[in-house]
PDB file of C-alpha atoms and ligand atoms in Angstrom:
ATOM      1  CA  MET A   1       6.788  -6.932   5.938  1.00 73.00           C
ATOM      2  CA  THR A   2       6.161 -10.661   5.627  1.00 89.00           C
ATOM      3  CA  PHE A   3       3.480 -11.517   3.140  1.00 95.00           C
ATOM      4  CA  HIS A   4       1.113 -14.292   4.018  1.00 96.00           C
ATOM      5  CA  ILE A   5       0.043 -16.613   1.205  1.00 97.00           C
ATOM      6  CA  LEU A   6      -2.821 -19.055   1.258  1.00 97.00           C
ATOM      7  CA  LEU A   7      -2.319 -22.155  -0.886  1.00 98.00           C
ATOM      8  CA  VAL A   8      -5.231 -24.509  -1.556  1.00 97.00           C
ATOM      9  CA  GLU A   9      -4.087 -27.532  -3.521  1.00 97.00           C
ATOM     10  CA  ASP A  10      -5.309 -31.104  -3.100  1.00 96.00           C
ATOM     11  CA  GLU A  11      -2.281 -32.821  -4.636  1.00 95.00           C
ATOM     12  CA  ALA A  12      -0.228 -33.224  -1.462  1.00 96.00           C
ATOM     13  CA  LYS A  13       3.137 -33.522  -3.163  1.00 96.00           C
ATOM     14  CA  LEU A  14       2.628 -30.469  -5.334  1.00 96.00           C
ATOM     15  CA  ALA A  15       1.258 -28.480  -2.346  1.00 97.00           C
ATOM     16  CA  ARG A  16       4.352 -29.385  -0.334  1.00 97.00           C
ATOM     17  CA  PHE A  17       6.676 -28.417  -3.181  1.00 97.00           C
ATOM     18  CA  ILE A  18       5.008 -25.020  -3.691  1.00 98.00           C
ATOM     19  CA  GLU A  19       4.990 -24.420   0.047  1.00 97.00           C
ATOM     20  CA  LEU A  20       8.723 -25.071   0.330  1.00 97.00           C
ATOM     21  CA  GLU A  21       9.470 -22.714  -2.579  1.00 97.00           C
ATOM     22  CA  LEU A  22       7.277 -19.958  -1.182  1.00 98.00           C
ATOM     23  CA  THR A  23       8.746 -20.358   2.290  1.00 97.00           C
ATOM     24  CA  SER A  24      12.265 -20.155   0.920  1.00 97.00           C
ATOM     25  CA  GLU A  25      11.280 -16.874  -0.779  1.00 96.00           C
ATOM     26  CA  GLY A  26      10.389 -15.551   2.682  1.00 96.00           C
ATOM     27  CA  TYR A  27       6.633 -15.827   2.546  1.00 97.00           C
ATOM     28  CA  GLN A  28       4.498 -17.192   5.335  1.00 96.00           C
ATOM     29  CA  VAL A  29       2.317 -19.964   3.933  1.00 97.00           C
ATOM     30  CA  SER A  30      -0.979 -21.526   5.030  1.00 96.00           C
ATOM     31  CA  ILE A  31      -2.094 -24.705   3.277  1.00 97.00           C
ATOM     32  CA  ALA A  32      -5.445 -26.324   2.819  1.00 97.00           C
ATOM     33  CA  HIS A  33      -6.071 -29.466   0.749  1.00 97.00           C
ATOM     34  CA  ASP A  34      -9.748 -28.940  -0.044  1.00 96.00           C
ATOM     35  CA  GLY A  35     -12.075 -26.092  -0.810  1.00 95.00           C
ATOM     36  CA  ILE A  36     -13.985 -26.066   2.446  1.00 95.00           C
ATOM     37  CA  ALA A  37     -10.850 -26.028   4.565  1.00 96.00           C
ATOM     38  CA  GLY A  38      -9.530 -23.304   2.235  1.00 95.00           C
ATOM     39  CA  LEU A  39     -12.575 -21.144   2.900  1.00 93.00           C
ATOM     40  CA  THR A  40     -12.105 -21.584   6.623  1.00 93.00           C
ATOM     41  CA  LEU A  41      -8.433 -20.618   6.330  1.00 93.00           C
ATOM     42  CA  VAL A  42      -9.248 -17.504   4.343  1.00 90.00           C
ATOM     43  CA  ARG A  43     -11.383 -16.334   7.238  1.00 87.00           C
ATOM     44  CA  GLU A  44      -8.958 -17.342   9.932  1.00 89.00           C
ATOM     45  CA  SER A  45      -5.619 -16.382   8.460  1.00 88.00           C
ATOM     46  CA  ASP A  46      -6.352 -13.177   6.514  1.00 88.00           C
ATOM     47  CA  PRO A  47      -3.889 -13.854   3.707  1.00 95.00           C
ATOM     48  CA  ASP A  48      -2.355 -11.209   1.411  1.00 95.00           C
ATOM     49  CA  LEU A  49      -2.619 -13.460  -1.632  1.00 97.00           C
ATOM     50  CA  ALA A  50      -4.274 -16.748  -2.489  1.00 97.00           C
ATOM     51  CA  ILE A  51      -3.138 -19.536  -4.848  1.00 98.00           C
ATOM     52  CA  LEU A  52      -6.096 -21.763  -5.553  1.00 96.00           C
ATOM     53  CA  ASP A  53      -6.131 -24.968  -7.492  1.00 95.00           C
ATOM     54  CA  TRP A  54      -9.154 -25.077  -9.781  1.00 92.00           C
ATOM     55  CA  MET A  55     -10.169 -28.716  -9.265  1.00 91.00           C
ATOM     56  CA  LEU A  56     -10.559 -29.282  -5.551  1.00 93.00           C
ATOM     57  CA  PRO A  57     -12.679 -31.608  -3.470  1.00 93.00           C
ATOM     58  CA  GLY A  58     -15.475 -29.886  -1.557  1.00 90.00           C
ATOM     59  CA  LEU A  59     -15.454 -26.550  -3.294  1.00 92.00           C
ATOM     60  CA  THR A  60     -13.706 -25.720  -6.565  1.00 92.00           C
ATOM     61  CA  GLY A  61     -11.050 -23.031  -6.625  1.00 94.00           C
ATOM     62  CA  VAL A  62     -13.366 -20.883  -8.742  1.00 93.00           C
ATOM     63  CA  GLU A  63     -16.222 -21.199  -6.270  1.00 94.00           C
ATOM     64  CA  LEU A  64     -13.824 -20.501  -3.411  1.00 95.00           C
ATOM     65  CA  CYS A  65     -12.666 -17.388  -5.266  1.00 95.00           C
ATOM     66  CA  ARG A  66     -16.244 -16.278  -5.818  1.00 94.00           C
ATOM     67  CA  ARG A  67     -17.056 -16.674  -2.097  1.00 93.00           C
ATOM     68  CA  LEU A  68     -13.921 -14.853  -1.141  1.00 92.00           C
ATOM     69  CA  ARG A  69     -14.888 -11.908  -3.347  1.00 92.00           C
ATOM     70  CA  ALA A  70     -18.440 -12.046  -1.896  1.00 91.00           C
ATOM     71  CA  THR A  71     -16.979 -11.273   1.506  1.00 87.00           C
ATOM     72  CA  GLY A  72     -15.378  -8.139   0.037  1.00 86.00           C
ATOM     73  CA  SER A  73     -11.852  -9.528  -0.086  1.00 88.00           C
ATOM     74  CA  LYS A  74      -9.689  -7.817  -2.716  1.00 88.00           C
ATOM     75  CA  ILE A  75      -6.539  -9.914  -2.298  1.00 93.00           C
ATOM     76  CA  PRO A  76      -4.846 -11.176  -5.488  1.00 95.00           C
ATOM     77  CA  VAL A  77      -6.021 -14.657  -6.466  1.00 96.00           C
ATOM     78  CA  ILE A  78      -3.969 -16.875  -8.743  1.00 96.00           C
ATOM     79  CA  LEU A  79      -5.767 -19.944 -10.083  1.00 93.00           C
ATOM     80  CA  LEU A  80      -3.865 -23.116 -10.852  1.00 93.00           C
ATOM     81  CA  THR A  81      -5.545 -25.012 -13.587  1.00 88.00           C
ATOM     82  CA  ALA A  82      -4.980 -27.941 -15.876  1.00 82.00           C
ATOM     83  CA  LYS A  83      -7.801 -26.655 -18.035  1.00 65.00           C
ATOM     84  CA  ASP A  84      -6.494 -24.071 -20.401  1.00 63.00           C
ATOM     85  CA  GLU A  85      -9.564 -23.641 -22.580  1.00 61.00           C
ATOM     86  CA  ILE A  86     -10.564 -20.075 -23.060  1.00 63.00           C
ATOM     87  CA  SER A  87     -14.063 -20.610 -21.703  1.00 68.00           C
ATOM     88  CA  ASP A  88     -12.589 -21.724 -18.385  1.00 73.00           C
ATOM     89  CA  ARG A  89     -10.407 -18.656 -18.160  1.00 74.00           C
ATOM     90  CA  VAL A  90     -13.466 -16.509 -18.566  1.00 77.00           C
ATOM     91  CA  THR A  91     -15.249 -18.426 -15.815  1.00 81.00           C
ATOM     92  CA  GLY A  92     -12.328 -17.879 -13.512  1.00 79.00           C
ATOM     93  CA  LEU A  93     -12.072 -14.192 -14.301  1.00 80.00           C
ATOM     94  CA  ASP A  94     -15.820 -13.770 -13.772  1.00 83.00           C
ATOM     95  CA  ALA A  95     -15.343 -15.303 -10.364  1.00 86.00           C
ATOM     96  CA  GLY A  96     -12.835 -12.583  -9.563  1.00 89.00           C
ATOM     97  CA  ALA A  97      -9.495 -14.363 -10.118  1.00 91.00           C
ATOM     98  CA  ASP A  98      -6.603 -12.067 -11.118  1.00 92.00           C
ATOM     99  CA  ASP A  99      -4.355 -14.488 -12.820  1.00 92.00           C
ATOM    100  CA  TYR A 100      -3.891 -18.043 -14.106  1.00 89.00           C
ATOM    101  CA  VAL A 101      -1.058 -20.464 -14.123  1.00 91.00           C
ATOM    102  CA  VAL A 102      -1.653 -23.491 -16.295  1.00 89.00           C
ATOM    103  CA  LYS A 103      -0.454 -26.867 -15.098  1.00 89.00           C
ATOM    104  CA  PRO A 104       2.165 -28.110 -15.558  1.00 88.00           C
ATOM    105  CA  PHE A 105       3.962 -24.876 -14.764  1.00 92.00           C
ATOM    106  CA  SER A 106       7.490 -24.022 -13.785  1.00 94.00           C
ATOM    107  CA  ILE A 107       7.809 -22.897 -10.206  1.00 96.00           C
ATOM    108  CA  GLU A 108       9.743 -19.838 -11.369  1.00 96.00           C
ATOM    109  CA  GLU A 109       6.764 -18.730 -13.364  1.00 96.00           C
ATOM    110  CA  LEU A 110       4.452 -19.075 -10.385  1.00 97.00           C
ATOM    111  CA  LEU A 111       6.921 -17.238  -8.118  1.00 97.00           C
ATOM    112  CA  ALA A 112       7.243 -14.432 -10.649  1.00 96.00           C
ATOM    113  CA  ARG A 113       3.448 -13.995 -10.775  1.00 96.00           C
ATOM    114  CA  VAL A 114       3.283 -13.979  -6.974  1.00 97.00           C
ATOM    115  CA  ARG A 115       5.985 -11.297  -6.803  1.00 96.00           C
ATOM    116  CA  ALA A 116       4.268  -9.190  -9.439  1.00 95.00           C
ATOM    117  CA  HIS A 117       0.934  -9.234  -7.665  1.00 95.00           C
ATOM    118  CA  LEU A 118       2.452  -8.508  -4.255  1.00 94.00           C
ATOM    119  CA  ARG A 119       4.500  -5.633  -5.701  1.00 91.00           C
ATOM    120  CA  ARG A 120       1.385  -4.110  -7.239  1.00 89.00           C
ATOM    121  CA  LEU A 121      -0.400  -4.529  -3.931  1.00 86.00           C
ATOM    122  CA  GLU A 122       2.404  -2.735  -2.097  1.00 84.00           C
ATOM    123  CA  GLU A 123       2.447   0.086  -4.635  1.00 80.00           C
ATOM    124  CA  GLU A 124      -1.286   0.539  -4.446  1.00 80.00           C
ATOM    125  CA  LYS A 125      -1.153   0.507  -0.695  1.00 76.00           C
ATOM    126  CA  ALA A 126       1.649   3.071  -0.528  1.00 73.00           C
ATOM    127  CA  ASP A 127      -0.143   5.186  -3.086  1.00 74.00           C
ATOM    128  CA  GLY A 128      -3.484   4.995  -1.279  1.00 77.00           C
ATOM    129  CA  ASP A 129      -1.902   6.152   1.964  1.00 80.00           C
ATOM    130  CA  SER A 130      -0.397   9.307   0.416  1.00 88.00           C
ATOM    131  CA  LEU A 131      -1.665  12.749   1.129  1.00 91.00           C
ATOM    132  CA  ARG A 132      -1.779  15.009  -1.912  1.00 91.00           C
ATOM    133  CA  PHE A 133      -2.019  18.709  -2.462  1.00 93.00           C
ATOM    134  CA  ALA A 134      -1.299  20.411  -5.791  1.00 91.00           C
ATOM    135  CA  ASP A 135       1.894  18.765  -7.074  1.00 91.00           C
ATOM    136  CA  LEU A 136       2.903  17.700  -3.582  1.00 94.00           C
ATOM    137  CA  SER A 137       2.537  14.214  -2.193  1.00 93.00           C
ATOM    138  CA  LEU A 138       3.460  12.895   1.253  1.00 94.00           C
ATOM    139  CA  ASN A 139       3.364   9.351   2.451  1.00 91.00           C
ATOM    140  CA  PRO A 140       2.925   9.057   6.227  1.00 89.00           C
ATOM    141  CA  ARG A 141       3.917   5.374   6.151  1.00 83.00           C
ATOM    142  CA  THR A 142       7.199   5.690   4.256  1.00 86.00           C
ATOM    143  CA  ARG A 143       7.740   9.304   5.286  1.00 91.00           C
ATOM    144  CA  GLU A 144       8.545  10.185   1.676  1.00 93.00           C
ATOM    145  CA  VAL A 145       7.685  13.584   0.184  1.00 95.00           C
ATOM    146  CA  PHE A 146       7.603  14.404  -3.462  1.00 93.00           C
ATOM    147  CA  ARG A 147       7.036  17.646  -5.289  1.00 94.00           C
ATOM    148  CA  ASN A 148       6.278  17.120  -8.958  1.00 89.00           C
ATOM    149  CA  GLN A 149       7.826  13.646  -8.641  1.00 83.00           C
ATOM    150  CA  ARG A 150      11.053  15.054  -7.176  1.00 91.00           C
ATOM    151  CA  ALA A 151      11.947  13.568  -3.829  1.00 94.00           C
ATOM    152  CA  ILE A 152      12.343  16.105  -1.036  1.00 96.00           C
ATOM    153  CA  GLU A 153      14.426  15.324   2.040  1.00 96.00           C
ATOM    154  CA  LEU A 154      12.883  16.653   5.243  1.00 96.00           C
ATOM    155  CA  THR A 155      13.885  16.442   8.842  1.00 95.00           C
ATOM    156  CA  ALA A 156      11.453  14.753  11.265  1.00 94.00           C
ATOM    157  CA  LYS A 157       9.897  18.019  12.434  1.00 94.00           C
ATOM    158  CA  GLU A 158       9.688  19.503   8.949  1.00 96.00           C
ATOM    159  CA  PHE A 159       7.910  16.365   7.871  1.00 96.00           C
ATOM    160  CA  ASP A 160       5.456  16.437  10.795  1.00 95.00           C
ATOM    161  CA  LEU A 161       4.708  20.102  10.168  1.00 96.00           C
ATOM    162  CA  LEU A 162       4.043  19.533   6.488  1.00 97.00           C
ATOM    163  CA  ALA A 163       1.957  16.425   7.208  1.00 96.00           C
ATOM    164  CA  TYR A 164      -0.192  18.458   9.607  1.00 95.00           C
ATOM    165  CA  LEU A 165      -0.845  21.123   7.021  1.00 96.00           C
ATOM    166  CA  MET A 166      -1.511  18.517   4.306  1.00 95.00           C
ATOM    167  CA  GLU A 167      -4.043  16.669   6.418  1.00 93.00           C
ATOM    168  CA  ASN A 168      -6.045  19.876   6.561  1.00 92.00           C
ATOM    169  CA  PRO A 169      -5.478  21.797   3.322  1.00 93.00           C
ATOM    170  CA  ARG A 170      -6.647  25.430   3.196  1.00 93.00           C
ATOM    171  CA  GLN A 171      -7.333  25.453   6.929  1.00 95.00           C
ATOM    172  CA  VAL A 172      -5.576  28.260   8.759  1.00 96.00           C
ATOM    173  CA  PHE A 173      -3.629  27.213  11.857  1.00 95.00           C
ATOM    174  CA  THR A 174      -2.303  29.451  14.555  1.00 94.00           C
ATOM    175  CA  LYS A 175       1.237  29.031  15.795  1.00 92.00           C
ATOM    176  CA  GLU A 176      -0.147  27.698  19.084  1.00 90.00           C
ATOM    177  CA  GLN A 177      -2.106  24.990  17.254  1.00 92.00           C
ATOM    178  CA  ILE A 178       0.899  23.941  15.213  1.00 93.00           C
ATOM    179  CA  LEU A 179       3.117  23.981  18.272  1.00 91.00           C
ATOM    180  CA  ALA A 180       0.691  21.803  20.243  1.00 90.00           C
ATOM    181  CA  ARG A 181       0.297  19.313  17.451  1.00 91.00           C
ATOM    182  CA  VAL A 182       3.754  19.075  16.003  1.00 92.00           C
ATOM    183  CA  TRP A 183       5.953  19.851  19.006  1.00 90.00           C
ATOM    184  CA  GLY A 184       3.594  18.607  21.713  1.00 86.00           C
ATOM    185  CA  TYR A 185       1.798  20.383  24.496  1.00 74.00           C
ATOM    186  CA  ASP A 186       4.787  20.135  26.806  1.00 76.00           C
ATOM    187  CA  PHE A 187       7.022  22.055  24.433  1.00 77.00           C
ATOM    188  CA  VAL A 188       8.835  24.823  26.294  1.00 77.00           C
ATOM    189  CA  GLY A 189      10.207  27.494  24.124  1.00 78.00           C
ATOM    190  CA  ASP A 190       9.537  30.217  21.650  1.00 82.00           C
ATOM    191  CA  SER A 191       6.689  29.816  19.170  1.00 79.00           C
ATOM    192  CA  ASN A 192       8.939  31.657  16.710  1.00 87.00           C
ATOM    193  CA  ILE A 193      10.476  28.235  16.078  1.00 91.00           C
ATOM    194  CA  ILE A 194       7.560  27.756  13.721  1.00 93.00           C
ATOM    195  CA  GLU A 195       8.627  30.675  11.537  1.00 93.00           C
ATOM    196  CA  VAL A 196      12.032  29.117  11.319  1.00 94.00           C
ATOM    197  CA  TYR A 197      10.620  25.716  10.275  1.00 95.00           C
ATOM    198  CA  VAL A 198       8.209  27.219   7.774  1.00 96.00           C
ATOM    199  CA  ARG A 199      11.166  29.062   6.206  1.00 96.00           C
ATOM    200  CA  TYR A 200      13.143  25.772   5.948  1.00 96.00           C
ATOM    201  CA  LEU A 201      10.162  24.038   4.432  1.00 96.00           C
ATOM    202  CA  ARG A 202       9.565  26.771   1.889  1.00 96.00           C
ATOM    203  CA  ILE A 203      13.162  26.696   0.799  1.00 95.00           C
ATOM    204  CA  LYS A 204      12.950  22.959   0.184  1.00 96.00           C
ATOM    205  CA  LEU A 205       9.532  23.011  -1.429  1.00 95.00           C
ATOM    206  CA  GLU A 206      10.305  25.977  -3.663  1.00 93.00           C
ATOM    207  CA  GLU A 207      13.785  24.886  -4.705  1.00 90.00           C
ATOM    208  CA  ASN A 208      12.906  25.054  -8.407  1.00 84.00           C
ATOM    209  CA  GLN A 209      11.026  28.327  -8.195  1.00 84.00           C
ATOM    210  CA  GLN A 210       7.807  26.454  -7.727  1.00 86.00           C
ATOM    211  CA  LYS A 211       4.696  28.135  -6.513  1.00 92.00           C
ATOM    212  CA  ARG A 212       4.404  28.846  -2.832  1.00 95.00           C
ATOM    213  CA  LEU A 213       2.122  26.424  -1.004  1.00 95.00           C
ATOM    214  CA  ILE A 214       2.643  27.320   2.621  1.00 96.00           C
ATOM    215  CA  HIS A 215       1.123  30.764   3.006  1.00 96.00           C
ATOM    216  CA  THR A 216       1.317  33.196   5.912  1.00 95.00           C
ATOM    217  CA  VAL A 217      -2.095  34.449   6.942  1.00 94.00           C
ATOM    218  CA  ARG A 218      -1.263  37.781   8.596  1.00 93.00           C
ATOM    219  CA  GLY A 219      -2.179  38.023  12.214  1.00 91.00           C
ATOM    220  CA  VAL A 220      -3.432  34.451  12.285  1.00 93.00           C
ATOM    221  CA  GLY A 221      -0.945  31.803  11.228  1.00 94.00           C
ATOM    222  CA  TYR A 222      -0.310  29.478   8.312  1.00 96.00           C
ATOM    223  CA  ALA A 223      -2.247  27.571   5.702  1.00 96.00           C
ATOM    224  CA  LEU A 224      -1.541  25.258   2.838  1.00 96.00           C
ATOM    225  CA  ARG A 225      -3.106  26.633  -0.288  1.00 94.00           C
ATOM    226  CA  CYS A 226      -2.411  27.388  -3.913  1.00 89.00           C
ATOM    227  CA  ASN A 227      -2.585  31.214  -3.727  1.00 80.00           C
TER     228      ASN A 227
HETATM  229 CA1   CA B   1      -6.636 -30.563  -8.031  1.00 93.94          CA
END
């Protein structure tokens, strides 16, 4: 995934320098040289992170940050500032900035902050996407499954079957429902295949004598539950 960074900095040379550094790190960069243009770019380009100079013509970086937050944007905002007085930091934080870099700064420091914020963003995103049940977690995006923090390797069908059950915990599904959803309506074959896959899944999920989570509901089908 290519991250998109918005840079609003009125010193053209500095803006160009930061842009080149960010681009060489593999980021996509949009630049504005004043606050108003910055605000327009935020709306148009939907950045993943913003680097805003504090002192800008038109609209200050702090005001820009405040307006950005007012629209509901939660992207990380790093303020560049020559003012390092504590009162100014508070003003910036009140406006919703996440971080500060005080001018003059080393580009490595700025890049490190950018990386840290984007990493946190990715982690939060991955985490937010995960389905959880008891000590089990499954991420549909990365297709990772963990039980009590231990990674579990699943085949594609095992994963799909578990994901289906985890999307609807405690709900009882018939074999026909599972077949239609996980194997597709055009599946031709024996519905006993589900017993086989449930057995595989249980073996993997209960490797360390953990509690059974996929239960057989006699005469009906299967459900994910704690007992
Ligand atoms: Ca400035």
